[in-house]
PDB file of C-alpha atoms in Angstrom:
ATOM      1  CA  UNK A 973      30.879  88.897 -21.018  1.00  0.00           C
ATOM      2  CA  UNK A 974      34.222  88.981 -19.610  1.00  0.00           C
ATOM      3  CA  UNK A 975      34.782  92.998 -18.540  1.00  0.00           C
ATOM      4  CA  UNK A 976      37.988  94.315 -20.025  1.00  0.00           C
ATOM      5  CA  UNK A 977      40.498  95.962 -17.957  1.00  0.00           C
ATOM      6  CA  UNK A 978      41.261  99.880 -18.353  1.00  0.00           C
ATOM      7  CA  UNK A 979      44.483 100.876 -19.872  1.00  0.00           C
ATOM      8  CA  UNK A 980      43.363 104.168 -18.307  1.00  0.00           C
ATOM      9  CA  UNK A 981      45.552 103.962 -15.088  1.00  0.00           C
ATOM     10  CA  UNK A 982      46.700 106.810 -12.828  1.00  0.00           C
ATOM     11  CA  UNK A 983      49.222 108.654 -13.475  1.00  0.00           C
ATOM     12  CA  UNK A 984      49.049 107.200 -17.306  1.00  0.00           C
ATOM     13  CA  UNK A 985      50.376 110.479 -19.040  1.00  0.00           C
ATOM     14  CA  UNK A 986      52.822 111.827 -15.627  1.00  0.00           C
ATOM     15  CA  UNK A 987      56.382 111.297 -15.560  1.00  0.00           C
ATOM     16  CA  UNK A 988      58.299 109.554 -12.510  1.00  0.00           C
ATOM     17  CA  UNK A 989      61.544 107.290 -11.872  1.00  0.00           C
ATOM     18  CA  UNK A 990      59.952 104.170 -12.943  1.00  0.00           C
ATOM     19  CA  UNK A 991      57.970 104.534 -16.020  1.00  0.00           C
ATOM     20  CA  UNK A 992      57.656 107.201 -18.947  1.00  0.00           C
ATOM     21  CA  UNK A 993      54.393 108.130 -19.421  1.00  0.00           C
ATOM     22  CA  UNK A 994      52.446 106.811 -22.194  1.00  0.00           C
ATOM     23  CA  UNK A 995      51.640 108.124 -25.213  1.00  0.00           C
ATOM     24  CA  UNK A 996      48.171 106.691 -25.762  1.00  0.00           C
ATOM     25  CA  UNK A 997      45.667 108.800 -28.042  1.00  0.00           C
ATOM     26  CA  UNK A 998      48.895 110.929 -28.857  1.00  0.00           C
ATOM     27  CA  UNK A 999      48.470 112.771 -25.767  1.00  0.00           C
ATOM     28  CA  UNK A1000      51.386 114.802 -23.461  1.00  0.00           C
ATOM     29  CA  UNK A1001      51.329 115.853 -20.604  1.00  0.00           C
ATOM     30  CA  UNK A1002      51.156 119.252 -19.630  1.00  0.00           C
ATOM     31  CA  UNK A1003      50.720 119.816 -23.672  1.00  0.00           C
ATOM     32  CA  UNK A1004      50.315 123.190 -25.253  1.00  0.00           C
ATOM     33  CA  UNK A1005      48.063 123.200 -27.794  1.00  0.00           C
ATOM     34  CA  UNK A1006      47.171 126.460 -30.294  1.00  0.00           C
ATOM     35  CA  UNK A1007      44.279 128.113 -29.723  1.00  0.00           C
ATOM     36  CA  UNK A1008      42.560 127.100 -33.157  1.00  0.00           C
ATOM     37  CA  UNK A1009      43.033 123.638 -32.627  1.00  0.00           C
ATOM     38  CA  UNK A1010      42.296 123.520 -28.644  1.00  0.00           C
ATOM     39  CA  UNK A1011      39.611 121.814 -27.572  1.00  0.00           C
ATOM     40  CA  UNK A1012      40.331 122.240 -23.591  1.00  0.00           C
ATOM     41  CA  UNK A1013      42.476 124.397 -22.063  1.00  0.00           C
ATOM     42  CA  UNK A1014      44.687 123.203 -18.964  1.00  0.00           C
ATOM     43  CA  UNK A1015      42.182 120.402 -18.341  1.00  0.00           C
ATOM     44  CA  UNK A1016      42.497 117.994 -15.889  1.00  0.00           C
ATOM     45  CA  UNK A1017      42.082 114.049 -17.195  1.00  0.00           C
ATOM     46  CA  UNK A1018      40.590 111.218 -14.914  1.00  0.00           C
ATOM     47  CA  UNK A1019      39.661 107.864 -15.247  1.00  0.00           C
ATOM     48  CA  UNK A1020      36.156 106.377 -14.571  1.00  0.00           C
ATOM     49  CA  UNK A1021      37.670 105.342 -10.950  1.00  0.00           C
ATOM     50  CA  UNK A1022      38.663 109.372 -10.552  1.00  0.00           C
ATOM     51  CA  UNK A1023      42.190 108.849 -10.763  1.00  0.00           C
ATOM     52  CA  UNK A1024      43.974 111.355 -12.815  1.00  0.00           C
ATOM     53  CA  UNK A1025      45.895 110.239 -15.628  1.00  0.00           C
ATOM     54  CA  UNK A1026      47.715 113.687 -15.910  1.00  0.00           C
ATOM     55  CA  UNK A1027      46.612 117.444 -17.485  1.00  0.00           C
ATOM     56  CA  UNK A1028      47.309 119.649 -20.499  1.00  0.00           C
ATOM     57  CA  UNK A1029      45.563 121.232 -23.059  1.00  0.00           C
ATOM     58  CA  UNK A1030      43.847 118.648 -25.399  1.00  0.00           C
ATOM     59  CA  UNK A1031      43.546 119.283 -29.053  1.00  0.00           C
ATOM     60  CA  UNK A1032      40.607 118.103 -31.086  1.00  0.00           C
ATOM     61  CA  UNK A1033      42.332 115.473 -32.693  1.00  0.00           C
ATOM     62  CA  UNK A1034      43.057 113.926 -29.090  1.00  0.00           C
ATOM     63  CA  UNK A1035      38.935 113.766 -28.944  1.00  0.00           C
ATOM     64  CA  UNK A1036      38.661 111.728 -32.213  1.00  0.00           C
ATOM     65  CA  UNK A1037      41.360 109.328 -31.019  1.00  0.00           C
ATOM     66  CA  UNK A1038      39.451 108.811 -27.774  1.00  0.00           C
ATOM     67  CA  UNK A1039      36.106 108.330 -28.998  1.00  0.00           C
ATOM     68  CA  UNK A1040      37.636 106.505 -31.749  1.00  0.00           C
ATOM     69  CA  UNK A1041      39.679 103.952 -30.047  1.00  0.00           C
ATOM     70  CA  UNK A1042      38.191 103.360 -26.331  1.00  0.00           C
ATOM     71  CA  UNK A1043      37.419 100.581 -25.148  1.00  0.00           C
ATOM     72  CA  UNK A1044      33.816  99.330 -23.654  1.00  0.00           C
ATOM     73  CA  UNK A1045      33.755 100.786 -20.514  1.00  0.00           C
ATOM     74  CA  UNK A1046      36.402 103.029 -19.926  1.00  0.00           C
ATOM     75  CA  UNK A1047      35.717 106.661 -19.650  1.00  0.00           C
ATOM     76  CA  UNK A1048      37.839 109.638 -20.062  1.00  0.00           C
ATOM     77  CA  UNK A1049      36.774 112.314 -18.113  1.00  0.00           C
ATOM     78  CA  UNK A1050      38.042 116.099 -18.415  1.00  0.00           C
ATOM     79  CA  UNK A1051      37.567 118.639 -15.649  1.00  0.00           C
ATOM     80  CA  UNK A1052      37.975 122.464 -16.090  1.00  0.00           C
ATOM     81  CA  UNK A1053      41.508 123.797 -14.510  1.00  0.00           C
ATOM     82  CA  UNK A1054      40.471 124.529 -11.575  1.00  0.00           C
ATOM     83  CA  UNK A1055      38.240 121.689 -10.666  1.00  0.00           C
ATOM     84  CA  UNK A1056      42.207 119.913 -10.822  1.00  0.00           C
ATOM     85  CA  UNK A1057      43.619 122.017  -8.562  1.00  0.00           C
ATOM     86  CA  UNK A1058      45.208 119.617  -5.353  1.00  0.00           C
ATOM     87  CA  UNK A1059      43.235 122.835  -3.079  1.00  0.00           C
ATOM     88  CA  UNK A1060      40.034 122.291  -4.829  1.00  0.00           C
ATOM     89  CA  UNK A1061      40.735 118.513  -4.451  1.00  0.00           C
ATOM     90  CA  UNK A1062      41.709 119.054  -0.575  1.00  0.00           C
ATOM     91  CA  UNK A1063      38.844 121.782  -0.007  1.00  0.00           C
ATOM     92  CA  UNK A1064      36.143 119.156  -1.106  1.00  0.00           C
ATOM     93  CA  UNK A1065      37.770 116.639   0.637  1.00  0.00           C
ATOM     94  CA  UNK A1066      37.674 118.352   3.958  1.00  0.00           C
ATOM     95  CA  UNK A1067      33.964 119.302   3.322  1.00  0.00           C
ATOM     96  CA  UNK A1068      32.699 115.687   2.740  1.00  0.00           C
ATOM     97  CA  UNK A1069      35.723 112.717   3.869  1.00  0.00           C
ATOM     98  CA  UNK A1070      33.648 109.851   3.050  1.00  0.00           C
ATOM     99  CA  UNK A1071      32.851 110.927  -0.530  1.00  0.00           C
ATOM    100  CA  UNK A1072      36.180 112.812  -1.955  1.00  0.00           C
ATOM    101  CA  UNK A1073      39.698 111.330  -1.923  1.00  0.00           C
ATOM    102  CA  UNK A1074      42.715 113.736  -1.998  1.00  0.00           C
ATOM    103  CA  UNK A1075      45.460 114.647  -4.122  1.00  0.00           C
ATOM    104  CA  UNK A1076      46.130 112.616  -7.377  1.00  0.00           C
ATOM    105  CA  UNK A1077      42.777 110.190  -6.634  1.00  0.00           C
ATOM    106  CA  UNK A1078      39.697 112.326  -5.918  1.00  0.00           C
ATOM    107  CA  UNK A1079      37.798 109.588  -6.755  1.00  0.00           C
ATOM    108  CA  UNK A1080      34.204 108.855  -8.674  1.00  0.00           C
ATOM    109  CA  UNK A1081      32.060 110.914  -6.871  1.00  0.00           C
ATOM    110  CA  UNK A1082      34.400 113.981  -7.005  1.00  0.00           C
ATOM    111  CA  UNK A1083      34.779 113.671 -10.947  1.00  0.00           C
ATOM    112  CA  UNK A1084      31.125 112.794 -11.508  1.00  0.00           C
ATOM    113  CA  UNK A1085      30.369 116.201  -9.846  1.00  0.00           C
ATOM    114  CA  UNK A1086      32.441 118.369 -11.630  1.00  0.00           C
ATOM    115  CA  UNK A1087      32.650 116.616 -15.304  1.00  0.00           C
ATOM    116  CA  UNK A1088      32.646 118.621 -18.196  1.00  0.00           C
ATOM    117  CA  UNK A1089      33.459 116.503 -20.831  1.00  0.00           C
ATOM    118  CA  UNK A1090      33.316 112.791 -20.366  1.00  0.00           C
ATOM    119  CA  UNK A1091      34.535 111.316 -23.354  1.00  0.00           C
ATOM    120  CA  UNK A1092      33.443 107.095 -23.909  1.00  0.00           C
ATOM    121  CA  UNK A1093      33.635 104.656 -27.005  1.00  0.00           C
ATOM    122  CA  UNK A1094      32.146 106.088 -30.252  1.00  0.00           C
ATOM    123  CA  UNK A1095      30.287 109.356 -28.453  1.00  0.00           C
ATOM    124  CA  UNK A1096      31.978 112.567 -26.395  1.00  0.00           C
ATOM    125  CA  UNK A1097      29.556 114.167 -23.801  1.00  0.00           C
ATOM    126  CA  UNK A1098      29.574 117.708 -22.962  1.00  0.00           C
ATOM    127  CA  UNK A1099      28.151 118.594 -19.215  1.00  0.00           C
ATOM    128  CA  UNK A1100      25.417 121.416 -19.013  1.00  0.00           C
ATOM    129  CA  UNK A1101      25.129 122.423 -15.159  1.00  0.00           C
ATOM    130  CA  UNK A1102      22.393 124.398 -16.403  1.00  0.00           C
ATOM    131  CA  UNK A1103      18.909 123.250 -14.674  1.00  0.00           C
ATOM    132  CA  UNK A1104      17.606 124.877 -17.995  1.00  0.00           C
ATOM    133  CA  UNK A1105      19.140 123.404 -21.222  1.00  0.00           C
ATOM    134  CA  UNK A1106      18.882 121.767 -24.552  1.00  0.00           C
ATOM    135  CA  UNK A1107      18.838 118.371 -25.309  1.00  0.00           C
ATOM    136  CA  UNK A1108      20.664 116.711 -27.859  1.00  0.00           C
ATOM    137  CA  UNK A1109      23.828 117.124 -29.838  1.00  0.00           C
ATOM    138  CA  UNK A1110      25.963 120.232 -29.948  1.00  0.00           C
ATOM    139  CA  UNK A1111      29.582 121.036 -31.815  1.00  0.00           C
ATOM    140  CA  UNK A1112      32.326 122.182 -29.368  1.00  0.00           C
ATOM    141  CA  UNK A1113      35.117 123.281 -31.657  1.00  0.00           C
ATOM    142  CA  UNK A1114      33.964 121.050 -35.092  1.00  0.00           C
ATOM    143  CA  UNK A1115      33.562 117.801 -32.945  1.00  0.00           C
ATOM    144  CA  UNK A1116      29.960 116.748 -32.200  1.00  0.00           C
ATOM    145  CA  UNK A1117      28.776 116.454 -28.765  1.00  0.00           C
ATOM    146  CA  UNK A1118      26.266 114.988 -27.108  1.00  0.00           C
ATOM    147  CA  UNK A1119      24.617 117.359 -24.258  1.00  0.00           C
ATOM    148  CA  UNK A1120      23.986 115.971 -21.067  1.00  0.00           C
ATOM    149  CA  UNK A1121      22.842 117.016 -17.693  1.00  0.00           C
ATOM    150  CA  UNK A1122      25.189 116.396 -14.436  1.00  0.00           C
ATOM    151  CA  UNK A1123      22.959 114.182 -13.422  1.00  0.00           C
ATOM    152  CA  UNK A1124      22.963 112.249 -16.150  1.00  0.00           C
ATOM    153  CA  UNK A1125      26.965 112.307 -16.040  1.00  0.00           C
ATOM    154  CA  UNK A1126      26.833 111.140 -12.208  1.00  0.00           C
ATOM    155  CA  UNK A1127      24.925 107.858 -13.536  1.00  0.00           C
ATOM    156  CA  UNK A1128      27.563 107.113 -16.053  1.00  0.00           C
ATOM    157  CA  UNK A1129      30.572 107.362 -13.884  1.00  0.00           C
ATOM    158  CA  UNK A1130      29.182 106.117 -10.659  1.00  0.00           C
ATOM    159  CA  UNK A1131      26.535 103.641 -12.207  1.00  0.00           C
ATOM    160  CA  UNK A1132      27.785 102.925 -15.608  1.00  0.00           C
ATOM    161  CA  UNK A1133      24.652 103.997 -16.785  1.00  0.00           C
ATOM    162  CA  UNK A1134      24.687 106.008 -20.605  1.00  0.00           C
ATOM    163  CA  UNK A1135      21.998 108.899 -20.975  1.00  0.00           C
ATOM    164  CA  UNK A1136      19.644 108.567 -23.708  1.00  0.00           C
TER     165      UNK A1136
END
């Protein structure tokens, strides 16, 4: 099966000289969304290669799109505000060379450990760092989630690897 390639690219959403950012999904960078209709606040977006698309709030809608129309394979991954920070990004970085990346392109490992929503054709995960937690689907603001460990969310963005 021939593996298709990601339309999620860095710096997807992010204005600069040569390009205007996209528009896929509906989504805007550095978007302001209502509080009723937010479903993440300030977020930080990444690809499955931890390459960050841009950041915003993201409304519910924006979910349903993603689930709705992503392809096999390519992962949209929100972190919390400051997990997106460039010093959060440069403090890891410092504290383990060989693992994070800096700036714009913290890379795999960096995302997989601090996912909290991950969303991937047809389902939207929501990260429990909890060691104690339940299994199985939750609703974060009307959209259904499937809860999984961080664990489980390192094996799908490093090893491609869906929880069960």
């Amino acid at each position: 099966m021939k593996k298709t390639t990601s339309r999620l690219t860095k710096g997807l959403y992010e204005w600069n000289r040569k390009k205007k950012p996209s528009n896929l999904f509906g989504i805007s960078f550095g978007a302001i969304v209502p509080r009723d209709f937010r479903f993440a606040k300030n977020a930080g977006w990444y690809n499955e290669n931890g390459e960050e698309l841009g950041r915003g709030d993201l409304a519910g809608t924006h979910i349903e799109r993603l689930r709705n129309e992503l392809l096999d394979g390519e992962l949209f991954i929100i972190l919390y505000e400051s997990d997106s920070w460039e010093k959060t990004i440069e403090e890891a970085h410092k504290r383990n060379p060989k693992k994070v990346g800096k700036g714009k392109v913290p890379g795999k490992h960096y995302v997989a450990t601090r996912a909290w929503i991950i969303v991937a054709k047809n389902i939207v995960y929501e990260v429990q760092d909890s060691a104690i937690f339940l299994k199985g689907m939750g609703i974060r603001n009307g959209i259904r989630t499937k809860i999984i460990s961080r664990q489980e969310a390192y094996e799908l963005i490093l090893k491609n690897k869906k929880p069960e």
